[in-house]
Coordinates of C-alpha atoms and ligand atoms in Angstrom, one line a residue:
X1 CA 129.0 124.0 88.5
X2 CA 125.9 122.6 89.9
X3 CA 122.6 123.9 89.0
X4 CA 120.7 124.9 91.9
X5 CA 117.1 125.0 89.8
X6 CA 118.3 120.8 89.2
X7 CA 115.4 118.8 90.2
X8 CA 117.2 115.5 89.5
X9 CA 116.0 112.9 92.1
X10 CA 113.4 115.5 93.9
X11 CA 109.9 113.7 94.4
X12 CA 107.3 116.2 93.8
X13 CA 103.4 115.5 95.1
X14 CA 101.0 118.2 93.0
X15 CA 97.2 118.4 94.2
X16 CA 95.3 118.9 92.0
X17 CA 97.5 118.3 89.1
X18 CA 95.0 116.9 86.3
X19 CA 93.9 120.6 84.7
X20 CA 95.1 124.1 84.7
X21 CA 97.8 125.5 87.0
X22 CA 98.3 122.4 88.9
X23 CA 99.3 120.6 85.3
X24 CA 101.4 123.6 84.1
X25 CA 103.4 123.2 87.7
X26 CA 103.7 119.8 87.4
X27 CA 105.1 119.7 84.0
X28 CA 107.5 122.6 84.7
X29 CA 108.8 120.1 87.9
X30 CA 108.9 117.4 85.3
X31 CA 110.8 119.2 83.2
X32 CA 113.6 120.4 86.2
X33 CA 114.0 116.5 86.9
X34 CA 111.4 116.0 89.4
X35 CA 109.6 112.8 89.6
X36 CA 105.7 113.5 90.2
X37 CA 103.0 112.4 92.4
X38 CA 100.1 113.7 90.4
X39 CA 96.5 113.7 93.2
X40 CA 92.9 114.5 91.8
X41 CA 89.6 113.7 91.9
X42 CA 89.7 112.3 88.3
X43 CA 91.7 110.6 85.5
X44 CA 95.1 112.4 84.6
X45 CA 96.5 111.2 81.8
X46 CA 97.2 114.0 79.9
X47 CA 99.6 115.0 83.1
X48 CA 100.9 112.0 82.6
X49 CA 101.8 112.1 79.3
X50 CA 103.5 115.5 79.7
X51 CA 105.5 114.5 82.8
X52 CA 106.6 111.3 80.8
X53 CA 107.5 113.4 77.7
X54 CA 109.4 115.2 79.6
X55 CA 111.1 112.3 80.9
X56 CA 109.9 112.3 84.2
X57 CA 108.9 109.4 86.4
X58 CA 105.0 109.5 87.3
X59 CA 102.5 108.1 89.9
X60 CA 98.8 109.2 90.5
X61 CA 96.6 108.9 93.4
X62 CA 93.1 109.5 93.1
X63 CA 91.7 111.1 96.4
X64 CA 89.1 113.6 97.3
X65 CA 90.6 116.8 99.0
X66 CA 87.6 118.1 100.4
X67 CA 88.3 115.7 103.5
X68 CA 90.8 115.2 105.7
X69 CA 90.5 111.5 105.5
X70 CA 93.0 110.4 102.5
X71 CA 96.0 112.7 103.4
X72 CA 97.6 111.0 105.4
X73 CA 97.6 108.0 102.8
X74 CA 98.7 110.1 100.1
X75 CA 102.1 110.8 102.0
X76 CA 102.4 107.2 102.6
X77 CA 101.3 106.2 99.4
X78 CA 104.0 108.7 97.9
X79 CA 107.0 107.4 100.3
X80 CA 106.0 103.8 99.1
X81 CA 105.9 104.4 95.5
X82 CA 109.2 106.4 95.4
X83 CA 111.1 106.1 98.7
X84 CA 110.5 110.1 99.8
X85 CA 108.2 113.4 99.8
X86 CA 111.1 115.9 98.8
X87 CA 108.3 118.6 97.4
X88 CA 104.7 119.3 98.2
X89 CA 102.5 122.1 96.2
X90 CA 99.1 122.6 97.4
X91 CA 97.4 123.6 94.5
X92 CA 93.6 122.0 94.6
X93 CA 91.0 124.7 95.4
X94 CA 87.5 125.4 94.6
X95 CA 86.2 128.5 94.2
X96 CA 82.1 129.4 94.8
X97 CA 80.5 132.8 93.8
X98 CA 78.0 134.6 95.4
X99 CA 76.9 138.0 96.7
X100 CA 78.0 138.1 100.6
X101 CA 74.7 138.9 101.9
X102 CA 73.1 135.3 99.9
X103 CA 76.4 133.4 101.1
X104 CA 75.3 129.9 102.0
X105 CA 77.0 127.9 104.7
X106 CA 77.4 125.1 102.0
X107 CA 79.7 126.9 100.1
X108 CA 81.4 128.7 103.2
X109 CA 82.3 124.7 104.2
X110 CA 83.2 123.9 101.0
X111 CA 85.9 126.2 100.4
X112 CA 87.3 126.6 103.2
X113 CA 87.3 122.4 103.6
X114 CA 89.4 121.8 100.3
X115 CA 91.4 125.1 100.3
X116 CA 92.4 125.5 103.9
X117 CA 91.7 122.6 106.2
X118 CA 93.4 119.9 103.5
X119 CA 95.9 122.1 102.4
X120 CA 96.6 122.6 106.1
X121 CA 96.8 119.0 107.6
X122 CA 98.4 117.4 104.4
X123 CA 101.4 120.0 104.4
X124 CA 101.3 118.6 108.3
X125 CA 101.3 115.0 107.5
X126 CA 103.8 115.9 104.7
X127 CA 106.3 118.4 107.2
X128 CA 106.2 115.4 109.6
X129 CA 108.4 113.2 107.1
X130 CA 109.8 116.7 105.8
X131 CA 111.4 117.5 109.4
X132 CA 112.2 113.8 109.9
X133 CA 114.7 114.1 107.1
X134 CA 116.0 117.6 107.6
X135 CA 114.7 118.9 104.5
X136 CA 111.8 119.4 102.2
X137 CA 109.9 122.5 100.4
X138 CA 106.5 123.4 100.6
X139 CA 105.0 125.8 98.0
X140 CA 100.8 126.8 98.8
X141 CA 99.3 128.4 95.6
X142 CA 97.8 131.5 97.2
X143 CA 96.0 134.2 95.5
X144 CA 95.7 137.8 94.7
X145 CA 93.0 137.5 97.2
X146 CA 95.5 136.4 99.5
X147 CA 96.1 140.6 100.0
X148 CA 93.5 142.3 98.2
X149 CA 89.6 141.3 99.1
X150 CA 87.6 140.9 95.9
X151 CA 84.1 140.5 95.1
X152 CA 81.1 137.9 95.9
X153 CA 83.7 135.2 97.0
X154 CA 84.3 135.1 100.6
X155 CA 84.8 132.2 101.2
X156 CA 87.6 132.1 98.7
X157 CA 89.3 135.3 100.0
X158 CA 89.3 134.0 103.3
X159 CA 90.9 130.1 102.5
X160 CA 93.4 132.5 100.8
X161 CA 93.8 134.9 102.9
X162 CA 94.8 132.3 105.4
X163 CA 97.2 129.9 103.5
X164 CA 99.2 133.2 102.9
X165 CA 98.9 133.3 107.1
X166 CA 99.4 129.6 107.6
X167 CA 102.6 129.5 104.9
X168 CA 104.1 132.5 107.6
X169 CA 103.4 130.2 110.1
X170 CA 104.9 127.2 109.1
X171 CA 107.7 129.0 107.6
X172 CA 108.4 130.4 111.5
X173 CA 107.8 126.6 112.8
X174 CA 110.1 125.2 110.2
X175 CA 112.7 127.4 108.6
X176 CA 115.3 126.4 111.4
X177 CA 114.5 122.6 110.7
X178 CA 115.5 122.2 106.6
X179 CA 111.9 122.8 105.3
X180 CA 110.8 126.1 103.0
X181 CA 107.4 126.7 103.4
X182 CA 106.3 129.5 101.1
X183 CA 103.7 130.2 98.3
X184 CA 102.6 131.8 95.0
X185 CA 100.2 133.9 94.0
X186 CA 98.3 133.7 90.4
X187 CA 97.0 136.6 89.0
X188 CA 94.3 136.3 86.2
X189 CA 95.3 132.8 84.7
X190 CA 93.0 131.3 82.0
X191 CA 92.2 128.3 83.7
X192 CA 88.5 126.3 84.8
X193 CA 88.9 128.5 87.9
X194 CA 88.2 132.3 86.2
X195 CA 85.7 130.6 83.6
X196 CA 82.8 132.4 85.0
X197 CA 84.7 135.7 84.9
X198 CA 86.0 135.1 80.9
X199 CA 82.4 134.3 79.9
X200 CA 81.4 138.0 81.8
X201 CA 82.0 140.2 78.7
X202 CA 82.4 143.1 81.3
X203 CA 84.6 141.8 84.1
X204 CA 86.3 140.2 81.5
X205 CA 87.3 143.4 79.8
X206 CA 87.8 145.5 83.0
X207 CA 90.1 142.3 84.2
X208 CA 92.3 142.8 81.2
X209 CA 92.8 146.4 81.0
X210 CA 94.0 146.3 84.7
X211 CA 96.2 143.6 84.1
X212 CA 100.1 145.7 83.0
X213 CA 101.2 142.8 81.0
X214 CA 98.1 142.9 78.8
X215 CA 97.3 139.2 78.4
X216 CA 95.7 136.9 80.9
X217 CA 98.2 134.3 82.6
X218 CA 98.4 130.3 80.5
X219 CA 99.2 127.9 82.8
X220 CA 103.0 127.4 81.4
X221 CA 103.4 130.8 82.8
X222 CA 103.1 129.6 86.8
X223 CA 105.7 127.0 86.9
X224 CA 108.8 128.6 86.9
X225 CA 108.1 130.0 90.0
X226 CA 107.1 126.7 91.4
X227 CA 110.4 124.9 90.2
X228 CA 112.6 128.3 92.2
X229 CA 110.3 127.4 95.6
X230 CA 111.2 123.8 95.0
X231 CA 114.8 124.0 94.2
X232 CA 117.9 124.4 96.5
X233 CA 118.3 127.9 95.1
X234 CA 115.0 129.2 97.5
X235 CA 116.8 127.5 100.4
X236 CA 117.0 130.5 102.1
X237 CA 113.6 131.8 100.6
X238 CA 111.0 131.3 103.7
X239 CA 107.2 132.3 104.3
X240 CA 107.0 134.7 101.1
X241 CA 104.3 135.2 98.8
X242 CA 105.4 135.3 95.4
X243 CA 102.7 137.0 92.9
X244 CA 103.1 135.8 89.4
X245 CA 100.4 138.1 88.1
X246 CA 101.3 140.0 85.0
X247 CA 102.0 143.2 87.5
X248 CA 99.0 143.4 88.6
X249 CA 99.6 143.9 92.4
X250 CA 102.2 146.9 91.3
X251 CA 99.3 149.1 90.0
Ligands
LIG301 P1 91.1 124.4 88.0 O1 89.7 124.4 88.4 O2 91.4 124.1 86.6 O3 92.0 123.4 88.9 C1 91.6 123.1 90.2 C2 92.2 121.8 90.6 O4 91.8 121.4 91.9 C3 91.6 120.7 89.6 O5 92.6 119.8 89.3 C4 90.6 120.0 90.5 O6 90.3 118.7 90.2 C5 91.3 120.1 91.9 N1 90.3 119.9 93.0 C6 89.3 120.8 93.3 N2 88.6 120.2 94.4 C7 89.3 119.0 94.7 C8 89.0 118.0 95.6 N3 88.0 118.0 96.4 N4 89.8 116.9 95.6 C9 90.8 116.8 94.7 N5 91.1 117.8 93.8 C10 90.3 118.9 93.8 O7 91.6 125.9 88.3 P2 93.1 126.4 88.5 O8 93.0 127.8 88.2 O9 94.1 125.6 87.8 O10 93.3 126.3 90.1 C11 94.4 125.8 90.7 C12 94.7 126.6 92.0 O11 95.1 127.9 91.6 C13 93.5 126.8 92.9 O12 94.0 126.7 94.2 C14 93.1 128.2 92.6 O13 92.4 128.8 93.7 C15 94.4 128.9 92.3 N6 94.3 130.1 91.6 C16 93.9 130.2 90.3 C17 93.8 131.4 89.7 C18 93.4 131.6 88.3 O14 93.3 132.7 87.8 N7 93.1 130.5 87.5 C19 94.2 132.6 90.4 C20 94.7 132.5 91.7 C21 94.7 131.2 92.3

């Protein structure tokens, strides 16, 4: 019997992939049989190493997310390199903290640029050669702000607040055409992104006791989520959120 969690021969592209969650996913890809497209800002060769450990094939393209302007060349890039875009995760974001009423424009932009607009037109430059072929998954890493509203970062809730709405969307767009839009939401995960909040001696503590699993998430626990979105066994899996968050949405 085939496996339907087999990667073998799936070309995944991870944003993002050079630290923290978007590592841990791309190594859990790797390890399904997924070739990855690693994209960041900066060098990632300890991806690397991990995806070839794992015996995975590997390419990286640098490019700045917080425009529009290389996404488009990162799908080409990707179908040049390896012949296909069978898997996209949208996993680069930024986060900026501040109370609402001090909230500067600058970090409204900012957020919402990288975390919304990008993930927005490179899933559309992506699902272009996605429908083309007749298939393709898409998998948006959401957040718990995604449904619940959080404190001093708007701009965050909002970008995630609507790639929850947009991953509906292009689910209702492309469900009937091959192509599995859907998404995950972390919980706490000890990652650059929460550093501020671990180094809070308060929120820290108040984070942890709400959390029912009792530990804060490591980046190896994200990708077996990932690896379900981005198999044939979530083929009939479409616009859901999936929280992988220690319980914390059940309290
Ligand atoms: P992180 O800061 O370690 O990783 C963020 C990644 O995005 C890095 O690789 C960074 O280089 C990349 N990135 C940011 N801006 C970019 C840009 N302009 N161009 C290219 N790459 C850029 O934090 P993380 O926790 O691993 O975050 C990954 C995703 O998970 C983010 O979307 C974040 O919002 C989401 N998330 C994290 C948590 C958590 O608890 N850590 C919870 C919910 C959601």
């Amino acid at each position: 019997m085939t496996n339907p969690f087999d990667l073998s021969g799936r070309i995944a592209v991870v944003t993002g992939a050079n630290t923290g969650l978007g590592q841990g996913i791309a190594l859990a890809l790797a390890q399904a049989g997924a070739a990855i497209v690693a994209v960041g800002r900066s060098a990632m060769d300890e991806t690397r190493a991990g995806v070839e450990a794992a015996g995975g094939r590997f390419h990286e393209i640098r490019a700045d997310l917080s425009t529009t302007e290389p996404l488009q060349a990162i799908v080409d890039d990707t179908v040049a390199h390896f012949g296909a875009l069978d898997i996209l995760v949208n996993n680069a974001g930024i986060i900026r903290r501040a109370d609402a009423v001090d909230f500067t424009e600058a970090d409204w932009d900012a957020v919402i640029d990288t975390n919304l607009k990008s993930a927005f037109f490179l899933s559309q430059a992506a699902g272009r050669h996605m429908l083309e072929r007749g298939r393709g998954k898409i998998v948006n890493i959401a957040s718990l702000l995604s449904f619940q509203g959080g404190i001093r970062i708007p701009s965050y809730t909002a970008s995630k607040s609507g790639l929850a709405g947009l991953t509906k969307l292009l689910a209702c767009e492309w469900a009937g055409r091959g192509v599995n839009v859907n998404a995950i939401a972390p919980g706490y995960f000890v990652t650059n992104n929460t550093q501020a909040l671990r180094e809070d001696p308060e929120r820290s503590s108040a984070i942890l006791a709400r959390i029912p699993a009792g530990r804060w998430g490591e980046p190896s626990d994200i990708g077996g989520a990932a690896v379900f979105l981005a198999s044939a066994a979530a083929d009939y899996v479409h616009g859901t959120v999936i929280a992988v968050d220690g319980g914390w949405l059940a309290r």
